[in-house]
Amino acid sequence: MIDVILKKGKEKAVLHRHPWVFSGAIERVKGNAENGDVVRLLDAKGAFMAYGFYNDQSRVALRLLEWDETVEVNESWFREKVAVAVASRSNLLADGTTNTCRLIFSESDYLPGLIVDKYADHLSVQVLTSGMEKMMPVIIDELQRLLKPESIFDKSDASSRDHEGLETENIVLAGNHPPTRVEVKENGVIYNINIAEGQKSGFYCDQRDNRKITAAYAKGKKVLDCFSYTGGFTLNCLKNGATSVTAVDSSVLAIDTLKENIILNKIDPAKVTTIPSDVNKQLRKFRDDGEMFDIVILDPPKYAPSRSALDKASRAYKDLNRLGMLLLNNGGLLATFSCSGAMNMETFKQVIAWAALDAGKQVQFIHQFCQPEDHPVRASFPEGEYLKGLLCRVF
Ligand code: SAH
């Protein structure tokens, strides 16, 4: 095994079990490590620190896997990590009302660069590091052994793979090609998922708990669901007795799927208005038309892809939320989210406070949303925390 020597003074993060070592923290590599190899990380004095995946194409040159020198990082190490992650979702799936979730969440499940989502009997996989790419035959075999899925489809995101010098190909890894429509259940609500063509891995299962919490306030209410995608919030609100929901999303495919989901759930289509449009434009139109709502949901895509983009993103979040607040009846609810990892809860609250000031409104935070248990946050890897939201009462 190749040894990689860490620069003096760079030990702290490794000792705190943070799984990333940046290329700038590496003193030298003893020998010819191939990208994706498991290597040994030593401190400047030559003492063992950890085992990790090596990749000189990536800014994160080492992704640490194991801190115990006596534990061999071999096939069974990976099989065990997969099995532990899958088993830890059993509670979530136990009562049979949910059959879709994230089974493996990369670093947060001790498997850097591997994301596996379950859609009923189908799996969608993202492989984002060269190390994990090399291990895929073992990972696929273990997933098949544990879950016997009908299909395992590669849905890797091209831009993330690019950072690692990997090419992208969305292909069938095992079993059949997933059908264009897979029916899944989440908290008893039925969704059609298009694994191959849908966004991200096909469905945003990270909002499972937040949809349920928000919908609990929807009985008898007029709801506006912005960035609706295939109707996660829309369907939950209607199932909970919302009088009407207006769903806005710029993706026509998402809106078409939302309409199918309305039928699947035997909801009266007359209660739903779908608007395939830009949310920012549509909110201004509602404002100009004087259209008001009891609940406004804002679940935009990631506005801040990095820390450096945070200022600009904060202004965009502020403007969006200001417009959302202006459309609320007095005492109405705003359920607002940010899936930008660079935006922490404290900053998000500040942004909402600014939006309220600009809108001439007062806001109470009545609930703080976070990511669900199948997107765990590993204590030594705060970067894994990305989804946050606030349920606000707006006066
Ligand atoms: N709330 C959804 C997930 C939202 S993901 C759920 O519960 O499943 C973000 C969505 O925003 C995507 O569907 C994307 O198509 C949409 N989107 C991105 N930019 C947009 C814009 N400017 N206007 C409207 N929709 C947009």
CSV table of N, CA and C in Angstrom, one decimal, residues 15 130 143 155 182 192 198 311 319 337 371 384:
chain,number,residue,atom,x,y,z
A,15,LEU,N,-7.3,14.2,12.8
A,15,LEU,CA,-7.5,13.6,14.2
A,15,LEU,C,-8.9,13.8,14.6
A,130,SER,N,-13.4,8.6,-7.5
A,130,SER,CA,-12.7,7.5,-8.3
A,130,SER,C,-12.5,6.3,-7.4
A,143,LEU,N,-25.4,-4.8,-2.7
A,143,LEU,CA,-26.7,-4.3,-2.8
A,143,LEU,C,-27.7,-5.4,-3.3
A,155,LYS,N,-27.1,7.1,-11.9
A,155,LYS,CA,-27.7,8.4,-12.1
A,155,LYS,C,-26.7,9.5,-11.6
A,182,VAL,N,-42.1,4.4,-12.2
A,182,VAL,CA,-42.0,3.5,-11.0
A,182,VAL,C,-42.9,4.1,-10.0
A,192,ASN,N,-45.4,8.8,-9.0
A,192,ASN,CA,-44.8,8.2,-10.1
A,192,ASN,C,-43.4,8.8,-10.2
A,198,GLY,N,-35.9,11.8,-14.5
A,198,GLY,CA,-36.3,12.8,-13.5
A,198,GLY,C,-35.1,13.6,-13.0
A,311,ASP,N,-23.3,35.5,-0.6
A,311,ASP,CA,-23.9,36.8,-0.6
A,311,ASP,C,-24.9,37.0,-1.6
A,319,ASP,N,-35.2,38.1,-1.7
A,319,ASP,CA,-36.2,38.6,-2.6
A,319,ASP,C,-37.4,37.6,-2.8
A,337,PHE,N,-37.5,27.1,2.5
A,337,PHE,CA,-36.4,26.2,2.6
A,337,PHE,C,-35.2,26.7,1.9
A,371,GLN,N,-33.0,18.1,7.6
A,371,GLN,CA,-33.0,16.9,6.7
A,371,GLN,C,-33.4,15.7,7.6
A,384,GLY,N,-22.1,17.7,5.5
A,384,GLY,CA,-23.2,16.9,5.1
A,384,GLY,C,-24.6,17.5,5.4
